Amino acid sequence: MELFSRACQVIPGGIYGHTTPALVAPTASPYYASHARGCRYWDVDGNDYIDFMCAYGPVVLGYLHPEVEEAAARQRRSGNCFNHPSALMVELAERLIELIDFADWAVFAKNGSDVMTWSVRVAREHTGRPKVFMVDGAYHGIGSWCTPEDAGLTVEDRAHTHKFRWNDREGLKELFSRHGESCAALVLTPFHHPLFGDSQMLDPAFVDAVHAQCEHYGAMLILDDIRAGFRLDVHGSHRPFGLRPDIACYCKALGNGYEISAAVGRHELKLAASEVYFTGSFFGSSVAMAAAMATLNIIERDEVPARLAATGEAFCRGLVTLAEQYGLEVKLSGPPAMPFMTFANESNFHRSQQFVETALAAGVFLHPHHNWFISNAHEDADVAQALQRVRPAFASVKELFDC
Amino acid sequence: MELFSRACQVIPGGIYGHTTPALVAPTASPYYASHARGCRYWDVDGNDYIDFMCAYGPVVLGYLHPEVEEAAARQRRSGNCFNHPSALMVELAERLIELIDFADWAVFAKNGSDVMTWSVRVAREHTGRPKVFMVDGAYHGIGSWCTPEDAGLTVEDRAHTHKFRWNDREGLKELFSRHGESCAALVLTPFHHPLFGDSQMLDPAFVDAVHAQCEHYGAMLILDDIRAGFRLDVHGSHRPFGLRPDIACYCKALGNGYEISAAVGRHELKLAASEVYFTGSFFGSSVAMAAAMATLNIIERDEVPARLAATGEAFCRGLVTLAEQYGLEVKLSGPPAMPFMTFANESNFHRSQQFVETALAAGVFLHPHHNWFISNAHEDADVAQALQRVRPAFASVKELFDC
């Protein structure tokens, strides 16, 4: 709190963006990081947590994974940011295209927002059309066409952004019937993970409708795989859900915490992709590319997505069982590798907040309003210890809400 | 070329953005980086260059500066990307506010574009107005309001961007008289460094007009100090030119090659700054913040801006003298720390291209169309060696153009 009060003097809001402690639990959340290793995270007050947020996604193999750090260190001895890209940019593009079935090309940047907004422009350039369809409540970064807040925007910024509801086939058809002829792209996450809501998987009939509408109207399908990418399938999250994107965007897990994002796309879009200007001082930086090569290799070699799913399933099963022991009913949603828990029959998240506050005090980092992340550093013993530690959290919900 | 031909298969355009070799000299430029140290840069074919581009700006102290690398390594042992910022974010914000006279707060991101586009939104939120005035031919990143190419844009993207000419007082007044009441911000670089043009310094009377118009109409002045920041003055480039910005943006030199950008601003804008959503997976990453702390400390301790100016002056003087020896006339423009050379009486850059092609072959990395960068690793001996190496470049211009 002493650091936060200093921060409030010199940083608007003290802490901004998705790491704001007020979004978790204002009085119980840590505010500042000290260090982290594997699946363990320490705050500046020396409290330690079994971490189920993984830096909000980037950490897929565990903090400071030795092989990733070694690959990054090896490249760092040559340098990071040069007058040109290093050979690693070519190798990483080749690697992504090898892994991702529909991809014929790749580009790299720093933020998820960089690649999402650029991809929308590529679709606009390719189709010669302005409109973008996105799911209501989906998060695709801070591009002006999609940023979740209105502050600082002009009315023109959203002139061509149109929303439909997740899994709502009729709504989608209706939107296409109104604006399909001017639609450049439909943007979709592989599953829906709204803040303050259960995660929702794709209805196969909705997937069919998305493909049918995009094909009928000639709209591009852009997959926002920034949050889920390489956690569910090393070949991209479109695969388990049967999606056929034209462009897909990756970021978080790609470099296991190193600063990199990527977009990949079909051959048909390559000309447009070469025409939409895309640059940044650090887009070609090679240390993060070395980290990404190592991360992808380990994810494939160690079958990490299957391990994350198994670990996540064990954790989710354990939570359901514990809840029952305390006479509580919980709902786990989303893929087990990225689970989210809500309490049944409540919409105000008071139980979730109480649960997470107590879990934090007991040394388990969870989030009441945002999906969680399993990493490959979470071993069975960590899950067992986390389940042991959250017992008082269930007890306190039972006691306070007697539900 | 073998790497580039592989790249063309898997990356749109092979190499994209500002590092494109075709922008330098398609047949003579290196295409891929191998390694770099101090002011020396090696390409993948083993050619070495005395480097006057410094990774297009980020490298201000020389590649792999030992103190910066040590500071980054020390933080890296704790980790980089966490669930929260580390104490370094607060310390770095405090440090920037201490250095930059008008700044009351700071935020951090990854790209120059991130902070520029966000700053425009902050000005819009603060003023409740939509319009942005910028200099024709200025580069402020790839935000849709300012990106230099039209591909992928909608007409609405530029609805509120209006341009004026550098140092054109009458044009500026005319623009304000038409749209001043709806102007959120005027965006300015501390000197004008267009591609394909001499750099131009600010006319003091124009500075007065900028301040007078912004004050009269209540428009914010946003300084784009991304390219020049900390190279001309450790207290920000507004100081040597007498500018009084409301917000300033930094990136390139801030982390000596580590991925970080920053915006700082006046107290009056802090509420708006806290309201315009700003986030990215790696905005809080602490390794780049450690690098930035070390970089700023060294720039201040070693009076780096004065050293860059002296080194740049010696290099520029040497080039003028050499040109005269070959019966050629050159013009050096911009601050000596970021000089740019053109040949007198030519507008097509053919002499510049010939000069740079020959200089590259002789082991000096220069750019025919973009300003150059001096680093603190350029010693007198490096400048002397570079001047020796560029002799055949002047000779070839004289021979081919006999001007």
Short mmCIF file of C-alpha atoms in Angstrom, two decimals, chain A residues 14-363:
data_model
loop_
_atom_site.label_atom_id
_atom_site.label_comp_id
_atom_site.label_asym_id
_atom_site.label_seq_id
_atom_site.Cartn_x
_atom_site.Cartn_y
_atom_site.Cartn_z
CA GLY A 14 -1.79 4.15 -9.52
CA ILE A 15 -1.96 0.87 -11.43
CA TYR A 16 -3.72 0.80 -14.81
CA GLY A 17 -5.08 -1.84 -17.14
CA HIS A 18 -5.78 -5.49 -16.52
CA THR A 19 -3.40 -5.84 -13.55
CA THR A 20 -5.39 -3.37 -11.43
CA PRO A 21 -5.81 -5.00 -7.98
CA ALA A 22 -9.22 -3.36 -7.64
CA LEU A 23 -10.48 -5.70 -10.38
CA VAL A 24 -9.50 -8.71 -8.23
CA ALA A 25 -10.16 -7.80 -4.62
CA PRO A 26 -9.15 -4.30 -3.55
CA THR A 27 -8.35 -5.11 0.05
CA ALA A 28 -6.97 -8.64 -0.33
CA SER A 29 -5.07 -8.65 -3.62
CA PRO A 30 -1.35 -8.09 -3.80
CA TYR A 31 -0.50 -4.80 -5.50
CA TYR A 32 3.14 -5.27 -6.50
CA ALA A 33 5.18 -8.23 -7.67
CA SER A 34 8.46 -9.23 -6.08
CA HIS A 35 9.44 -12.40 -7.93
CA ALA A 36 8.08 -15.64 -9.34
CA ARG A 37 9.29 -19.11 -10.23
CA GLY A 38 7.46 -22.10 -11.68
CA CYS A 39 3.85 -21.79 -10.51
CA ARG A 40 4.76 -19.73 -7.44
CA TYR A 41 4.43 -15.97 -7.17
CA TRP A 42 5.65 -13.65 -4.38
CA ASP A 43 4.38 -10.13 -3.69
CA VAL A 44 6.50 -7.31 -2.25
CA ASP A 45 5.28 -8.08 1.27
CA GLY A 46 6.77 -11.57 1.07
CA ASN A 47 3.45 -13.38 0.68
CA ASP A 48 3.63 -16.38 -1.64
CA TYR A 49 0.89 -17.71 -3.86
CA ILE A 50 0.24 -20.79 -5.94
CA ASP A 51 -0.49 -18.79 -9.06
CA PHE A 52 -3.47 -19.63 -11.25
CA MET A 53 -3.31 -16.39 -13.27
CA CYS A 54 0.17 -16.90 -14.83
CA ALA A 55 0.69 -13.17 -15.40
CA TYR A 56 -2.80 -13.14 -17.03
CA GLY A 57 -1.70 -15.72 -19.58
CA PRO A 58 1.84 -15.26 -20.83
CA VAL A 59 3.38 -17.80 -18.47
CA VAL A 60 2.43 -21.20 -19.95
CA LEU A 61 5.48 -23.25 -18.93
CA GLY A 62 5.99 -21.66 -15.52
CA TYR A 63 7.89 -18.52 -14.56
CA LEU A 64 11.59 -18.51 -15.53
CA HIS A 65 11.46 -21.82 -17.37
CA PRO A 66 15.14 -22.88 -17.61
CA GLU A 67 15.09 -23.88 -21.29
CA VAL A 68 13.30 -20.73 -22.39
CA GLU A 69 15.61 -18.56 -20.31
CA GLU A 70 18.66 -20.34 -21.77
CA ALA A 71 17.43 -19.82 -25.35
CA ALA A 72 16.78 -16.14 -24.64
CA ALA A 73 20.18 -15.73 -22.96
CA ARG A 74 21.95 -17.34 -25.90
CA GLN A 75 20.38 -14.86 -28.33
CA ARG A 76 20.93 -11.95 -25.94
CA ARG A 77 24.70 -12.47 -26.13
CA SER A 78 24.43 -11.50 -29.82
CA GLY A 79 21.99 -8.68 -29.17
CA ASN A 80 18.25 -8.00 -29.23
CA CYS A 81 17.25 -5.02 -31.38
CA PHE A 82 19.22 -4.34 -34.59
CA ASN A 83 18.93 -2.43 -37.87
CA HIS A 84 17.38 -5.57 -39.35
CA PRO A 85 15.64 -8.68 -38.12
CA SER A 86 17.80 -11.69 -37.33
CA ALA A 87 17.45 -15.08 -39.00
CA LEU A 88 15.19 -16.02 -36.09
CA MET A 89 12.33 -14.05 -37.64
CA VAL A 90 12.39 -16.30 -40.69
CA GLU A 91 12.78 -19.44 -38.61
CA LEU A 92 9.92 -18.49 -36.29
CA ALA A 93 7.64 -17.67 -39.23
CA GLU A 94 8.50 -21.05 -40.79
CA ARG A 95 7.84 -22.77 -37.47
CA LEU A 96 4.41 -21.18 -37.03
CA ILE A 97 3.41 -22.08 -40.56
CA GLU A 98 4.52 -25.65 -39.95
CA LEU A 99 2.44 -25.83 -36.76
CA ILE A 100 -0.71 -23.99 -37.91
CA ASP A 101 -2.47 -25.81 -40.72
CA PHE A 102 -4.14 -22.93 -42.54
CA ALA A 103 -1.24 -20.46 -42.16
CA ASP A 104 0.89 -19.48 -45.16
CA TRP A 105 2.59 -16.44 -43.64
CA ALA A 106 3.34 -14.78 -40.32
CA VAL A 107 4.22 -11.33 -38.96
CA PHE A 108 5.44 -10.36 -35.48
CA ALA A 109 4.82 -7.44 -33.14
CA LYS A 110 4.77 -6.75 -29.39
CA ASN A 111 1.15 -6.56 -28.21
CA GLY A 112 -1.96 -8.56 -28.90
CA SER A 113 -3.62 -5.25 -29.81
CA ASP A 114 -0.94 -4.63 -32.47
CA VAL A 115 -1.77 -7.78 -34.40
CA MET A 116 -5.55 -7.62 -33.91
CA THR A 117 -5.91 -4.07 -35.22
CA TRP A 118 -3.49 -4.74 -38.07
CA SER A 119 -5.41 -7.91 -39.02
CA VAL A 120 -8.64 -5.95 -39.23
CA ARG A 121 -6.89 -3.50 -41.58
CA VAL A 122 -5.57 -6.40 -43.69
CA ALA A 123 -9.11 -7.76 -44.02
CA ARG A 124 -10.33 -4.28 -44.97
CA GLU A 125 -7.58 -3.91 -47.56
CA HIS A 126 -8.22 -7.39 -48.96
CA THR A 127 -12.00 -7.02 -49.21
CA GLY A 128 -12.20 -3.28 -49.88
CA ARG A 129 -14.87 -3.13 -47.20
CA PRO A 130 -14.97 -1.29 -43.86
CA LYS A 131 -17.13 -3.24 -41.41
CA VAL A 132 -16.10 -5.56 -38.56
CA PHE A 133 -18.43 -7.86 -36.70
CA MET A 134 -17.46 -8.82 -33.16
CA VAL A 135 -19.06 -10.57 -30.19
CA ASP A 136 -20.69 -8.33 -27.62
CA GLY A 137 -18.54 -8.45 -24.49
CA ALA A 138 -15.49 -9.92 -26.20
CA TYR A 139 -12.10 -8.34 -25.57
CA HIS A 140 -9.82 -7.82 -28.57
CA GLY A 141 -7.41 -5.23 -27.17
CA ILE A 142 -7.26 -1.45 -27.10
CA GLY A 143 -7.69 -0.71 -30.81
CA SER A 144 -10.20 2.11 -31.25
CA TRP A 145 -12.58 -0.23 -33.10
CA CYS A 146 -12.86 -2.57 -30.07
CA THR A 147 -11.45 -1.13 -26.82
CA PRO A 148 -13.90 -1.92 -24.01
CA GLU A 149 -14.20 1.66 -22.70
CA ASP A 150 -15.57 4.70 -24.52
CA ALA A 151 -13.27 7.30 -22.95
CA GLY A 152 -11.21 9.18 -25.50
CA LEU A 153 -13.00 7.78 -28.55
CA THR A 154 -14.71 9.68 -31.35
CA VAL A 155 -18.04 8.54 -32.76
CA GLU A 156 -16.24 7.71 -36.02
CA ASP A 157 -13.96 5.20 -34.23
CA ARG A 158 -16.86 2.74 -33.92
CA ALA A 159 -18.67 3.64 -37.14
CA HIS A 160 -17.95 0.21 -38.63
CA THR A 161 -17.94 -2.02 -35.56
CA HIS A 162 -21.07 -4.12 -35.21
CA LYS A 163 -21.80 -6.59 -32.44
CA PHE A 164 -23.57 -9.92 -32.25
CA ARG A 165 -24.13 -12.27 -29.35
CA TRP A 166 -22.04 -15.38 -28.76
CA ASN A 167 -23.66 -18.51 -30.20
CA ASP A 168 -26.64 -16.48 -31.47
CA ARG A 169 -27.16 -17.85 -34.97
CA GLU A 170 -30.25 -15.78 -35.71
CA GLY A 171 -28.60 -12.57 -34.56
CA LEU A 172 -25.56 -13.32 -36.69
CA LYS A 173 -27.68 -13.98 -39.76
CA GLU A 174 -29.64 -10.82 -39.16
CA LEU A 175 -26.43 -8.77 -38.87
CA PHE A 176 -25.07 -10.26 -42.09
CA SER A 177 -28.34 -9.64 -43.89
CA ARG A 178 -28.09 -5.95 -42.94
CA HIS A 179 -24.34 -5.31 -43.39
CA GLY A 180 -22.85 -8.45 -44.94
CA GLU A 181 -22.03 -6.78 -48.26
CA SER A 182 -19.78 -4.27 -46.46
CA CYS A 183 -18.30 -6.70 -43.93
CA ALA A 184 -14.52 -7.07 -44.07
CA ALA A 185 -14.16 -9.45 -41.14
CA LEU A 186 -15.86 -11.35 -38.38
CA VAL A 187 -13.69 -11.50 -35.27
CA LEU A 188 -14.03 -14.41 -32.88
CA THR A 189 -12.26 -15.90 -29.87
CA PRO A 190 -12.12 -19.72 -29.77
CA PHE A 191 -14.28 -19.63 -26.67
CA HIS A 192 -16.07 -16.73 -25.02
CA HIS A 193 -14.42 -15.49 -21.83
CA PRO A 194 -16.19 -12.30 -20.82
CA LEU A 195 -15.23 -10.44 -17.69
CA PHE A 196 -17.96 -11.01 -15.08
CA GLY A 197 -19.44 -14.05 -16.77
CA ASP A 198 -19.11 -17.78 -17.20
CA SER A 199 -16.92 -18.84 -20.10
CA GLN A 200 -18.93 -20.23 -22.99
CA MET A 201 -17.81 -22.81 -25.52
CA LEU A 202 -18.76 -22.65 -29.20
CA ASP A 203 -21.99 -24.29 -30.29
CA PRO A 204 -21.05 -26.43 -33.36
CA ALA A 205 -24.15 -25.18 -35.18
CA PHE A 206 -22.93 -21.63 -34.55
CA VAL A 207 -19.51 -22.51 -36.00
CA ASP A 208 -21.33 -23.75 -39.13
CA ALA A 209 -23.30 -20.52 -39.31
CA VAL A 210 -20.14 -18.42 -38.95
CA HIS A 211 -18.47 -20.29 -41.80
CA ALA A 212 -21.58 -20.21 -43.98
CA GLN A 213 -22.17 -16.48 -43.50
CA CYS A 214 -18.51 -15.52 -43.98
CA GLU A 215 -18.30 -17.63 -47.13
CA HIS A 216 -21.58 -16.37 -48.52
CA TYR A 217 -20.66 -12.71 -48.04
CA GLY A 218 -16.92 -13.02 -48.66
CA ALA A 219 -16.03 -11.81 -45.17
CA MET A 220 -12.76 -12.85 -43.56
CA LEU A 221 -12.77 -14.82 -40.31
CA ILE A 222 -10.19 -13.46 -37.85
CA LEU A 223 -9.47 -15.71 -34.89
CA ASP A 224 -8.37 -13.87 -31.76
CA ASP A 225 -6.28 -16.65 -30.24
CA ILE A 226 -4.32 -14.26 -28.05
CA ARG A 227 -5.55 -15.56 -24.73
CA ALA A 228 -5.98 -19.26 -25.55
CA GLY A 229 -3.32 -19.78 -28.22
CA PHE A 230 -0.94 -22.74 -27.63
CA ARG A 231 -2.65 -23.57 -24.33
CA LEU A 232 -5.37 -25.72 -25.90
CA ASP A 233 -3.55 -27.05 -28.98
CA VAL A 234 0.00 -26.43 -30.19
CA HIS A 235 -1.51 -26.25 -33.69
CA GLY A 236 -3.78 -23.33 -32.71
CA SER A 237 -7.12 -23.18 -30.91
CA HIS A 238 -9.16 -23.24 -34.12
CA ARG A 239 -8.46 -26.98 -34.36
CA PRO A 240 -10.32 -28.33 -31.31
CA PHE A 241 -13.33 -26.18 -32.21
CA GLY A 242 -13.42 -26.82 -35.95
CA LEU A 243 -12.88 -23.18 -36.91
CA ARG A 244 -11.44 -22.27 -40.32
CA PRO A 245 -9.96 -18.79 -39.87
CA ASP A 246 -8.34 -16.66 -42.57
CA ILE A 247 -6.11 -14.88 -40.05
CA ALA A 248 -5.25 -15.82 -36.46
CA CYS A 249 -3.54 -13.69 -33.81
CA TYR A 250 -1.33 -14.94 -30.98
CA CYS A 251 0.48 -13.28 -28.13
CA LYS A 252 0.46 -14.22 -24.45
CA ALA A 253 1.77 -17.79 -24.27
CA LEU A 254 3.89 -17.51 -27.42
CA GLY A 255 7.04 -16.33 -25.60
CA ASN A 256 6.35 -17.63 -22.06
CA GLY A 257 6.49 -14.05 -20.74
CA TYR A 258 8.80 -12.51 -23.34
CA GLU A 259 7.27 -9.63 -25.29
CA ILE A 260 6.01 -10.96 -28.62
CA SER A 261 2.81 -11.26 -30.63
CA ALA A 262 2.12 -12.75 -34.05
CA ALA A 263 -0.50 -12.86 -36.78
CA VAL A 264 -0.66 -15.69 -39.30
CA GLY A 265 -2.83 -15.91 -42.38
CA ARG A 266 -3.85 -17.58 -45.60
CA HIS A 267 -2.02 -17.08 -48.87
CA GLU A 268 -4.96 -15.14 -50.36
CA LEU A 269 -4.38 -12.34 -47.84
CA LYS A 270 -0.63 -12.09 -48.29
CA LEU A 271 -0.72 -9.24 -50.79
CA ALA A 272 -2.98 -7.16 -48.58
CA ALA A 273 -0.79 -8.06 -45.61
CA SER A 274 2.25 -6.71 -47.42
CA GLU A 275 0.42 -3.46 -48.15
CA VAL A 276 -0.87 -2.53 -44.71
CA TYR A 277 2.01 -0.70 -43.03
CA PHE A 278 3.14 -2.46 -39.86
CA THR A 279 6.13 -1.48 -37.82
CA GLY A 280 7.45 -0.74 -34.36
CA SER A 281 10.88 -0.11 -32.92
CA PHE A 282 10.99 -3.56 -31.34
CA PHE A 283 8.89 -5.68 -33.72
CA GLY A 284 12.02 -7.45 -34.99
CA SER A 285 13.68 -7.92 -31.60
CA SER A 286 15.29 -11.30 -31.52
CA VAL A 287 15.44 -12.28 -27.85
CA ALA A 288 11.65 -12.69 -27.64
CA MET A 289 11.75 -14.68 -30.90
CA ALA A 290 14.34 -17.04 -29.40
CA ALA A 291 12.08 -17.43 -26.36
CA ALA A 292 9.11 -18.14 -28.64
CA MET A 293 11.01 -20.82 -30.60
CA ALA A 294 11.95 -22.56 -27.34
CA THR A 295 8.43 -22.21 -25.93
CA LEU A 296 6.76 -23.71 -29.00
CA ASN A 297 9.28 -26.56 -29.08
CA ILE A 298 8.63 -27.44 -25.44
CA ILE A 299 4.85 -27.15 -25.85
CA GLU A 300 5.01 -29.62 -28.73
CA ARG A 301 7.65 -31.96 -27.26
CA ASP A 302 6.07 -32.23 -23.82
CA GLU A 303 2.48 -32.29 -25.10
CA VAL A 304 1.79 -29.34 -22.85
CA PRO A 305 -1.85 -28.73 -23.91
CA ALA A 306 -2.81 -32.26 -22.82
CA ARG A 307 -0.96 -31.80 -19.53
CA LEU A 308 -2.65 -28.43 -18.91
CA ALA A 309 -6.03 -30.01 -19.60
CA ALA A 310 -5.36 -32.89 -17.20
CA THR A 311 -4.07 -30.57 -14.47
CA GLY A 312 -6.99 -28.21 -14.99
CA GLU A 313 -9.48 -31.08 -14.84
CA ALA A 314 -8.01 -32.28 -11.56
CA PHE A 315 -8.18 -28.76 -10.12
CA CYS A 316 -11.77 -28.24 -11.30
CA ARG A 317 -12.88 -31.65 -9.98
CA GLY A 318 -11.26 -30.84 -6.68
CA LEU A 319 -13.05 -27.51 -6.43
CA VAL A 320 -16.44 -29.05 -7.18
CA THR A 321 -15.85 -31.76 -4.60
CA LEU A 322 -14.71 -29.28 -1.97
CA ALA A 323 -17.68 -27.03 -2.64
CA GLU A 324 -20.00 -29.97 -2.12
CA GLN A 325 -18.29 -30.77 1.16
CA TYR A 326 -19.19 -27.28 2.30
CA GLY A 327 -22.72 -27.54 0.98
CA LEU A 328 -22.00 -25.14 -1.90
CA GLU A 329 -22.64 -25.42 -5.58
CA VAL A 330 -20.08 -24.05 -8.04
CA LYS A 331 -19.95 -23.92 -11.81
CA LEU A 332 -16.66 -24.46 -13.63
CA SER A 333 -16.69 -23.16 -17.20
CA GLY A 334 -14.24 -22.84 -20.07
CA PRO A 335 -11.62 -25.36 -21.17
CA PRO A 336 -9.99 -27.00 -18.13
CA ALA A 337 -6.63 -25.47 -19.11
CA MET A 338 -8.23 -22.03 -18.66
CA PRO A 339 -11.00 -22.63 -16.15
CA PHE A 340 -13.29 -20.16 -14.45
CA MET A 341 -15.46 -20.73 -11.39
CA THR A 342 -18.68 -19.05 -10.35
CA PHE A 343 -21.09 -19.85 -7.55
CA ALA A 344 -24.42 -21.19 -8.66
CA ASN A 345 -27.46 -18.95 -8.53
CA GLU A 346 -25.68 -15.66 -8.01
CA SER A 347 -25.15 -12.88 -10.49
CA ASN A 348 -23.46 -10.24 -8.34
CA PHE A 349 -20.16 -12.09 -7.74
CA HIS A 350 -20.24 -11.41 -4.00
CA ARG A 351 -19.53 -15.07 -3.20
CA SER A 352 -16.74 -15.17 -5.79
CA GLN A 353 -15.17 -12.07 -4.32
CA GLN A 354 -15.35 -13.46 -0.80
CA PHE A 355 -13.95 -16.78 -2.03
CA VAL A 356 -11.01 -15.16 -3.82
CA GLU A 357 -10.23 -12.79 -0.96
CA THR A 358 -9.95 -15.71 1.42
CA ALA A 359 -8.02 -17.81 -1.11
CA LEU A 360 -5.52 -14.97 -1.57
CA ALA A 361 -5.01 -14.75 2.18
CA ALA A 362 -4.40 -18.50 2.17
CA GLY A 363 -1.82 -18.28 -0.63
#
